[in-house]
Amino acid sequence: MALVVQKYGGSSVENAERIKKVAERIVRTRKEGHDVVVVVSAMGDTTDELTDLAEQISPKPPLREMDMLLTAGERISNALVAMAIHSLGAEARSFTGSQAGMLTTSRHGDARITEVNPYRLREALDEGHIVLVAGFQGMSADSKDVTTLGRGGSDTTAVALAAALNADVCEIYSDVDGVYTADPRIVSKASLLETVTYEEMLELAASGAKVLHLRAVEYARRYGVPLRVRSSYNDKPGTLVSGSIEEIPLENPIITGVAHDRSEGKITVTGVPDTPGMAAKIFRTIADAEINIDMVLQNISNVSGKTDITFSLPRSHGDTAVSVLEGAKSEIGFAELIYDNDIGKVSLVGAGMRNHPGVTAKFCEALSAAGINIEIMNTSEIRISVICRSDQLDDAVTALHEAFELGADDDAVVAAGTGR
Amino acid sequence: MALVVQKYGGSSVENAERIKKVAERIVRTRKEGHDVVVVVSAMGDTTDELTDLAEQISPKPPLREMDMLLTAGERISNALVAMAIHSLGAEARSFTGSQAGMLTTSRHGDARITEVNPYRLREALDEGHIVLVAGFQGMSADSKDVTTLGRGGSDTTAVALAAALNADVCEIYSDVDGVYTADPRIVSKASLLETVTYEEMLELAASGAKVLHLRAVEYARRYGVPLRVRSSYNDKPGTLVSGSIEEIPLENPIITGVAHDRSEGKITVTGVPDTPGMAAKIFRTIADAEINIDMVLQNISNVSGKTDITFSLPRSHGDTAVSVLEGAKSEIGFAELIYDNDIGKVSLVGAGMRNHPGVTAKFCEALSAAGINIEIMNTSEIRISVICRSDQLDDAVTALHEAFELGADDDAVVAAGTGR
């Protein structure tokens, strides 16, 4: 008998029909003899609807109250799944984040988990119940107020519970079959990965793969929680995320997959005096506005002693970044800001590339042969990323996927959307 | 500076526009220098929508999970009102029932308040915040599970908080101007009562007046909390519920008002052996099915030694009552059950009738003159109730209202609906 944590995304519980299907799977897992803890996201569009309501009332609602509001969504979906389980003849009990002992920092809207005290869940499991926990939420250890965990919160709830309960596996259900070598909506012959290491999954998630949230993968790696990414629409085993690149057998493929990201924009600061500390000033200005930058390119100084600095950042923060930089224009002394939204990022990830020279060369050749110009490049030990024009992104993904022979024999089954 | 508890019903917060209006009133009360604690019901139809969702999933959902589900409604409305207050420049903090220290029995769906520990509310008030509390909900003192208080729950939450915080007044806001001498939708000249005692309000609420819930009035009487029933659509003072009939000045009117109730049905058990214990057997059978009966009529035994017993009960329990009685037919030995839904109940309430003989006679004369037949009659010290045909109920209300000269000079303003 194992302890299984299952997390179901919003699309898996978007209506009564889907909730019943999810309940059947949960009950089946219980009947196989396992203890089951389930984390459910809010139904389909609930979070968006509640956010809309808040915006109708206040342009900038207080974050504490946003958390009180949004956590109602998971409360609703969890109670409904508990009812569906009950109607199948099994016993279930739903718990809020605070009832589940999910203690967090008090940063509303983006709280971090500081401690998990799941004694009420243990009790309910010992009494033979299926346990349901509202994802995405917790309670501030200081103020006892309701908090939310921000993006990827429900995945993180599931992983944190799996770690605290010493679960055998944490299954993340959505509407995709697992982790693919590339997005099957772009590359029809993308193949499903049976296993992937934490490090590779981290690089894929950080590079735009939406199937798992970076934060949940980081948490899973830290506590050694095996993750299984599966579809709630079928019984395929999905992808197992576990193990370290250090343990990868030599015969494993060199390259794991291609990820892409359409969410970034690019800012070029031209005519920056090429003196020490100028880049630091620019990035400090951006950091003070709580904006993370991703990739950076600094051109070689030209004859006039001026240089250009280009960096990418989340598109949603583009306007803010431009406005804080304009505000610091006289201090930094640059000539011009060029903001460019029409970019895409493509990344190649693979633990094997550490030991195989020539991957970067092949990468560049493949893009060049496809007529794709590289605007910024950035690498880690197991990843190469470049920025190109957004309308060339699909071609870039396809070219790399082919060049590194990642394709399967059959077409992948493409689902309608992705879970949150 | 006073401490004011305000309760807003579902229709007062049914959309963003109404929520902003409610927030303006709350902030105005705060700016007048008062401490303000606000209890808000779920928005408009939220509770019905959540109940529908539950019914789609399970024909008989577990009550614990229904409570987890339904309490999301008040959580949402409270957070939104807090946001609206915030956008007017005032500080507000919303609390769930359990955060507000509302401890209850563990009877899900119909829990009773056992204790109120509002220390977090006190703290927030001391820090100058407007305090919002989700109505209708609490936490089981035993199991620490989320509970709901059942019908009239939000009114009861407000009164219980007012008692625990020793508030100066508990204002109950809905879409009606206060307590009338009769339903203004039936009697256009119904007059608004400036004051009414707890006892009279109890009789009116028990007789079908929907403006206040019986349970909240009982709670208010026990703890001496002055209630003010007002409209959230205007600034009229409404009706003050306080004081005892013992304190009523002699010059006060004899009669307070006329109430009516369309929610009852009537069962006649015919051919019951007229031996001791037969009525007890019938009412025990009904009570064991957890059904409350209201009015009872036992006919005089006829020559055959058989009698008929008639009683009224909530129409929603009619089918159950008939079926449990049919099941006990051989034991009781009756001839036939006649179930009749087409009845109405009209009641006259007034503290003064204790000391004024002749009220009952005048009551019967008025109905008789209007051609209305009395089917069952029942009285208390300060109330007379009768059952008549449902299609004669409006006429009965009008006849009594006129006979006892309860009318105002002007027509009452009739609102579109009633709050919950």
JSON list of C-alpha atoms in Angstrom, two decimals, chain A residues 159-226:
[
{"chain": "A", "resi": 159, "resn": "VAL", "atom": "CA", "xyz": [4.38, 18.57, -3.86]},
{"chain": "A", "resi": 160, "resn": "ALA", "atom": "CA", "xyz": [4.63, 20.12, -0.39]},
{"chain": "A", "resi": 161, "resn": "LEU", "atom": "CA", "xyz": [2.00, 17.73, 0.96]},
{"chain": "A", "resi": 162, "resn": "ALA", "atom": "CA", "xyz": [3.72, 14.79, -0.72]},
{"chain": "A", "resi": 163, "resn": "ALA", "atom": "CA", "xyz": [6.97, 15.81, 0.97]},
{"chain": "A", "resi": 164, "resn": "ALA", "atom": "CA", "xyz": [5.37, 16.37, 4.39]},
{"chain": "A", "resi": 165, "resn": "LEU", "atom": "CA", "xyz": [3.42, 13.09, 4.26]},
{"chain": "A", "resi": 166, "resn": "ASN", "atom": "CA", "xyz": [6.38, 11.21, 2.79]},
{"chain": "A", "resi": 167, "resn": "ALA", "atom": "CA", "xyz": [4.21, 10.12, -0.14]},
{"chain": "A", "resi": 168, "resn": "ASP", "atom": "CA", "xyz": [5.43, 7.54, -2.61]},
{"chain": "A", "resi": 169, "resn": "VAL", "atom": "CA", "xyz": [4.49, 9.64, -5.61]},
{"chain": "A", "resi": 170, "resn": "CYS", "atom": "CA", "xyz": [2.90, 12.96, -6.50]},
{"chain": "A", "resi": 171, "resn": "GLU", "atom": "CA", "xyz": [0.76, 12.68, -9.63]},
{"chain": "A", "resi": 172, "resn": "ILE", "atom": "CA", "xyz": [0.06, 15.93, -11.51]},
{"chain": "A", "resi": 173, "resn": "TYR", "atom": "CA", "xyz": [-3.01, 15.54, -13.72]},
{"chain": "A", "resi": 174, "resn": "SER", "atom": "CA", "xyz": [-3.90, 17.89, -16.53]},
{"chain": "A", "resi": 175, "resn": "ASP", "atom": "CA", "xyz": [-5.20, 17.59, -20.08]},
{"chain": "A", "resi": 176, "resn": "VAL", "atom": "CA", "xyz": [-1.85, 16.61, -21.60]},
{"chain": "A", "resi": 177, "resn": "ASP", "atom": "CA", "xyz": [-0.38, 13.12, -21.56]},
{"chain": "A", "resi": 178, "resn": "GLY", "atom": "CA", "xyz": [2.93, 14.11, -20.00]},
{"chain": "A", "resi": 179, "resn": "VAL", "atom": "CA", "xyz": [6.15, 15.88, -20.91]},
{"chain": "A", "resi": 180, "resn": "TYR", "atom": "CA", "xyz": [6.90, 15.91, -24.64]},
{"chain": "A", "resi": 181, "resn": "THR", "atom": "CA", "xyz": [10.12, 16.48, -26.57]},
{"chain": "A", "resi": 182, "resn": "ALA", "atom": "CA", "xyz": [8.36, 19.59, -27.91]},
{"chain": "A", "resi": 183, "resn": "ASP", "atom": "CA", "xyz": [4.90, 21.12, -27.87]},
{"chain": "A", "resi": 184, "resn": "PRO", "atom": "CA", "xyz": [2.80, 18.66, -29.94]},
{"chain": "A", "resi": 185, "resn": "ARG", "atom": "CA", "xyz": [0.75, 21.59, -31.23]},
{"chain": "A", "resi": 186, "resn": "ILE", "atom": "CA", "xyz": [3.88, 22.73, -33.07]},
{"chain": "A", "resi": 187, "resn": "VAL", "atom": "CA", "xyz": [5.65, 19.43, -33.70]},
{"chain": "A", "resi": 188, "resn": "SER", "atom": "CA", "xyz": [3.14, 16.73, -34.51]},
{"chain": "A", "resi": 189, "resn": "LYS", "atom": "CA", "xyz": [5.77, 13.97, -34.17]},
{"chain": "A", "resi": 190, "resn": "ALA", "atom": "CA", "xyz": [6.86, 15.11, -30.70]},
{"chain": "A", "resi": 191, "resn": "SER", "atom": "CA", "xyz": [7.46, 12.09, -28.48]},
{"chain": "A", "resi": 192, "resn": "LEU", "atom": "CA", "xyz": [6.37, 11.61, -24.92]},
{"chain": "A", "resi": 193, "resn": "LEU", "atom": "CA", "xyz": [9.22, 11.29, -22.43]},
{"chain": "A", "resi": 194, "resn": "GLU", "atom": "CA", "xyz": [9.00, 8.31, -20.11]},
{"chain": "A", "resi": 195, "resn": "THR", "atom": "CA", "xyz": [11.32, 9.84, -17.56]},
{"chain": "A", "resi": 196, "resn": "VAL", "atom": "CA", "xyz": [13.11, 13.12, -17.08]},
{"chain": "A", "resi": 197, "resn": "THR", "atom": "CA", "xyz": [15.42, 14.30, -14.30]},
{"chain": "A", "resi": 198, "resn": "TYR", "atom": "CA", "xyz": [14.57, 17.18, -11.98]},
{"chain": "A", "resi": 199, "resn": "GLU", "atom": "CA", "xyz": [17.33, 19.34, -13.48]},
{"chain": "A", "resi": 200, "resn": "GLU", "atom": "CA", "xyz": [16.10, 18.83, -17.02]},
{"chain": "A", "resi": 201, "resn": "MET", "atom": "CA", "xyz": [12.50, 19.45, -15.98]},
{"chain": "A", "resi": 202, "resn": "LEU", "atom": "CA", "xyz": [13.59, 22.65, -14.25]},
{"chain": "A", "resi": 203, "resn": "GLU", "atom": "CA", "xyz": [15.28, 23.86, -17.41]},
{"chain": "A", "resi": 204, "resn": "LEU", "atom": "CA", "xyz": [12.26, 22.91, -19.52]},
{"chain": "A", "resi": 205, "resn": "ALA", "atom": "CA", "xyz": [9.84, 24.65, -17.14]},
{"chain": "A", "resi": 206, "resn": "ALA", "atom": "CA", "xyz": [12.04, 27.75, -16.95]},
{"chain": "A", "resi": 207, "resn": "SER", "atom": "CA", "xyz": [12.20, 27.76, -20.75]},
{"chain": "A", "resi": 208, "resn": "GLY", "atom": "CA", "xyz": [8.46, 27.90, -21.26]},
{"chain": "A", "resi": 209, "resn": "ALA", "atom": "CA", "xyz": [7.21, 24.30, -20.98]},
{"chain": "A", "resi": 210, "resn": "LYS", "atom": "CA", "xyz": [3.84, 24.79, -19.24]},
{"chain": "A", "resi": 211, "resn": "VAL", "atom": "CA", "xyz": [3.13, 21.25, -18.13]},
{"chain": "A", "resi": 212, "resn": "LEU", "atom": "CA", "xyz": [4.74, 21.77, -14.70]},
{"chain": "A", "resi": 213, "resn": "HIS", "atom": "CA", "xyz": [5.50, 24.90, -12.74]},
{"chain": "A", "resi": 214, "resn": "LEU", "atom": "CA", "xyz": [9.13, 25.67, -12.02]},
{"chain": "A", "resi": 215, "resn": "ARG", "atom": "CA", "xyz": [8.45, 26.21, -8.36]},
{"chain": "A", "resi": 216, "resn": "ALA", "atom": "CA", "xyz": [6.78, 22.83, -7.87]},
{"chain": "A", "resi": 217, "resn": "VAL", "atom": "CA", "xyz": [9.71, 21.11, -9.63]},
{"chain": "A", "resi": 218, "resn": "GLU", "atom": "CA", "xyz": [12.20, 22.94, -7.41]},
{"chain": "A", "resi": 219, "resn": "TYR", "atom": "CA", "xyz": [10.26, 21.85, -4.33]},
{"chain": "A", "resi": 220, "resn": "ALA", "atom": "CA", "xyz": [10.09, 18.26, -5.58]},
{"chain": "A", "resi": 221, "resn": "ARG", "atom": "CA", "xyz": [13.82, 18.18, -6.26]},
{"chain": "A", "resi": 222, "resn": "ARG", "atom": "CA", "xyz": [14.69, 19.59, -2.84]},
{"chain": "A", "resi": 223, "resn": "TYR", "atom": "CA", "xyz": [12.62, 16.94, -1.05]},
{"chain": "A", "resi": 224, "resn": "GLY", "atom": "CA", "xyz": [13.16, 14.12, -3.55]},
{"chain": "A", "resi": 225, "resn": "VAL", "atom": "CA", "xyz": [9.42, 13.76, -4.32]},
{"chain": "A", "resi": 226, "resn": "PRO", "atom": "CA", "xyz": [8.88, 11.67, -7.48]}
]
